[in-house]
mmCIF file with all atom_site columns, C-alpha atoms in Angstrom:
data_model
loop_
_atom_site.group_PDB
_atom_site.id
_atom_site.type_symbol
_atom_site.label_atom_id
_atom_site.label_alt_id
_atom_site.label_comp_id
_atom_site.label_asym_id
_atom_site.label_entity_id
_atom_site.label_seq_id
_atom_site.pdbx_PDB_ins_code
_atom_site.Cartn_x
_atom_site.Cartn_y
_atom_site.Cartn_z
_atom_site.occupancy
_atom_site.B_iso_or_equiv
_atom_site.pdbx_formal_charge
_atom_site.auth_seq_id
_atom_site.auth_comp_id
_atom_site.auth_asym_id
_atom_site.auth_atom_id
_atom_site.pdbx_PDB_model_num
ATOM 1  C CA . UNK A 1 1  ? -29.778 -4.396  -115.796 1.00 68.00 ? 1  UNK A CA 1
ATOM 2  C CA . UNK A 1 2  ? -29.858 -7.991  -117.036 1.00 75.00 ? 2  UNK A CA 1
ATOM 3  C CA . UNK A 1 3  ? -31.323 -10.826 -115.013 1.00 75.00 ? 3  UNK A CA 1
ATOM 4  C CA . UNK A 1 4  ? -27.950 -12.606 -115.121 1.00 77.00 ? 4  UNK A CA 1
ATOM 5  C CA . UNK A 1 5  ? -26.148 -9.734  -113.444 1.00 89.00 ? 5  UNK A CA 1
ATOM 6  C CA . UNK A 1 6  ? -28.782 -9.602  -110.687 1.00 90.00 ? 6  UNK A CA 1
ATOM 7  C CA . UNK A 1 7  ? -28.230 -13.308 -110.006 1.00 92.00 ? 7  UNK A CA 1
ATOM 8  C CA . UNK A 1 8  ? -24.474 -12.725 -110.010 1.00 93.00 ? 8  UNK A CA 1
ATOM 9  C CA . UNK A 1 9  ? -24.753 -9.939  -107.431 1.00 94.00 ? 9  UNK A CA 1
ATOM 10 C CA . UNK A 1 10 ? -27.137 -12.037 -105.335 1.00 95.00 ? 10 UNK A CA 1
ATOM 11 C CA . UNK A 1 11 ? -24.738 -15.000 -105.582 1.00 95.00 ? 11 UNK A CA 1
ATOM 12 C CA . UNK A 1 12 ? -21.817 -12.871 -104.426 1.00 96.00 ? 12 UNK A CA 1
ATOM 13 C CA . UNK A 1 13 ? -23.800 -11.544 -101.457 1.00 96.00 ? 13 UNK A CA 1
ATOM 14 C CA . UNK A 1 14 ? -24.888 -15.070 -100.463 1.00 97.00 ? 14 UNK A CA 1
ATOM 15 C CA . UNK A 1 15 ? -21.305 -16.337 -100.835 1.00 98.00 ? 15 UNK A CA 1
ATOM 16 C CA . UNK A 1 16 ? -19.985 -13.546 -98.589  1.00 97.00 ? 16 UNK A CA 1
ATOM 17 C CA . UNK A 1 17 ? -22.636 -14.247 -95.945  1.00 97.00 ? 17 UNK A CA 1
ATOM 18 C CA . UNK A 1 18 ? -21.888 -17.986 -95.955  1.00 98.00 ? 18 UNK A CA 1
ATOM 19 C CA . UNK A 1 19 ? -18.122 -17.366 -95.828  1.00 98.00 ? 19 UNK A CA 1
ATOM 20 C CA . UNK A 1 20 ? -18.583 -14.914 -92.937  1.00 98.00 ? 20 UNK A CA 1
ATOM 21 C CA . UNK A 1 21 ? -20.612 -17.497 -91.003  1.00 98.00 ? 21 UNK A CA 1
ATOM 22 C CA . UNK A 1 22 ? -18.101 -20.299 -91.684  1.00 98.00 ? 22 UNK A CA 1
ATOM 23 C CA . UNK A 1 23 ? -15.115 -18.188 -90.605  1.00 98.00 ? 23 UNK A CA 1
ATOM 24 C CA . UNK A 1 24 ? -16.977 -17.109 -87.462  1.00 97.00 ? 24 UNK A CA 1
ATOM 25 C CA . UNK A 1 25 ? -17.699 -20.744 -86.591  1.00 98.00 ? 25 UNK A CA 1
ATOM 26 C CA . UNK A 1 26 ? -14.102 -21.759 -87.342  1.00 98.00 ? 26 UNK A CA 1
ATOM 27 C CA . UNK A 1 27 ? -12.652 -19.046 -85.094  1.00 98.00 ? 27 UNK A CA 1
ATOM 28 C CA . UNK A 1 28 ? -15.046 -19.990 -82.282  1.00 97.00 ? 28 UNK A CA 1
ATOM 29 C CA . UNK A 1 29 ? -13.936 -23.613 -82.586  1.00 98.00 ? 29 UNK A CA 1
ATOM 30 C CA . UNK A 1 30 ? -10.254 -22.632 -82.635  1.00 98.00 ? 30 UNK A CA 1
ATOM 31 C CA . UNK A 1 31 ? -10.737 -20.407 -79.564  1.00 97.00 ? 31 UNK A CA 1
ATOM 32 C CA . UNK A 1 32 ? -12.553 -23.225 -77.752  1.00 97.00 ? 32 UNK A CA 1
ATOM 33 C CA . UNK A 1 33 ? -9.771  -25.703 -78.593  1.00 97.00 ? 33 UNK A CA 1
ATOM 34 C CA . UNK A 1 34 ? -7.064  -23.260 -77.423  1.00 98.00 ? 34 UNK A CA 1
ATOM 35 C CA . UNK A 1 35 ? -8.979  -22.606 -74.208  1.00 98.00 ? 35 UNK A CA 1
ATOM 36 C CA . UNK A 1 36 ? -9.382  -26.346 -73.612  1.00 97.00 ? 36 UNK A CA 1
ATOM 37 C CA . UNK A 1 37 ? -5.653  -26.872 -74.197  1.00 97.00 ? 37 UNK A CA 1
ATOM 38 C CA . UNK A 1 38 ? -4.743  -24.099 -71.760  1.00 98.00 ? 38 UNK A CA 1
ATOM 39 C CA . UNK A 1 39 ? -7.042  -25.554 -69.112  1.00 98.00 ? 39 UNK A CA 1
ATOM 40 C CA . UNK A 1 40 ? -5.462  -28.978 -69.591  1.00 98.00 ? 40 UNK A CA 1
ATOM 41 C CA . UNK A 1 41 ? -1.928  -27.595 -69.196  1.00 98.00 ? 41 UNK A CA 1
ATOM 42 C CA . UNK A 1 42 ? -2.842  -25.629 -66.065  1.00 98.00 ? 42 UNK A CA 1
ATOM 43 C CA . UNK A 1 43 ? -4.630  -28.654 -64.605  1.00 98.00 ? 43 UNK A CA 1
ATOM 44 C CA . UNK A 1 44 ? -1.547  -30.846 -65.111  1.00 98.00 ? 44 UNK A CA 1
ATOM 45 C CA . UNK A 1 45 ? 0.721   -28.237 -63.489  1.00 97.00 ? 45 UNK A CA 1
ATOM 46 C CA . UNK A 1 46 ? -1.644  -27.835 -60.520  1.00 97.00 ? 46 UNK A CA 1
ATOM 47 C CA . UNK A 1 47 ? -1.890  -31.613 -60.148  1.00 97.00 ? 47 UNK A CA 1
ATOM 48 C CA . UNK A 1 48 ? 1.888   -32.035 -59.940  1.00 96.00 ? 48 UNK A CA 1
ATOM 49 C CA . UNK A 1 49 ? 2.249   -29.087 -57.553  1.00 95.00 ? 49 UNK A CA 1
ATOM 50 C CA . UNK A 1 50 ? -0.411  -30.506 -55.227  1.00 94.00 ? 50 UNK A CA 1
ATOM 51 C CA . UNK A 1 51 ? 1.120   -33.968 -55.458  1.00 94.00 ? 51 UNK A CA 1
ATOM 52 C CA . UNK A 1 52 ? 4.542   -32.560 -54.541  1.00 92.00 ? 52 UNK A CA 1
ATOM 53 C CA . UNK A 1 53 ? 3.104   -30.609 -51.592  1.00 91.00 ? 53 UNK A CA 1
ATOM 54 C CA . UNK A 1 54 ? 1.204   -33.565 -50.144  1.00 90.00 ? 54 UNK A CA 1
ATOM 55 C CA . UNK A 1 55 ? 4.012   -36.089 -50.698  1.00 89.00 ? 55 UNK A CA 1
ATOM 56 C CA . UNK A 1 56 ? 6.405   -33.946 -48.642  1.00 80.00 ? 56 UNK A CA 1
ATOM 57 C CA . UNK A 1 57 ? 4.008   -33.753 -45.717  1.00 68.00 ? 57 UNK A CA 1
ATOM 58 C CA . UNK A 1 58 ? 3.569   -37.539 -45.580  1.00 61.00 ? 58 UNK A CA 1
ATOM 59 C CA . UNK A 1 59 ? 7.348   -38.232 -45.470  1.00 54.00 ? 59 UNK A CA 1
#
């Protein structure tokens, strides 16, 4: 086996490991952003529901 082919195989393995790590980080970030968006939407809905409940009691 030539030295060049060993470096090629090693390069492919390193590239796969780096790609795996980058995709893992990207999916974690996307999940975090989606979770943050869902929390924001629920918080806005709860805010308006509470505001509607307390404004009726004061009238």
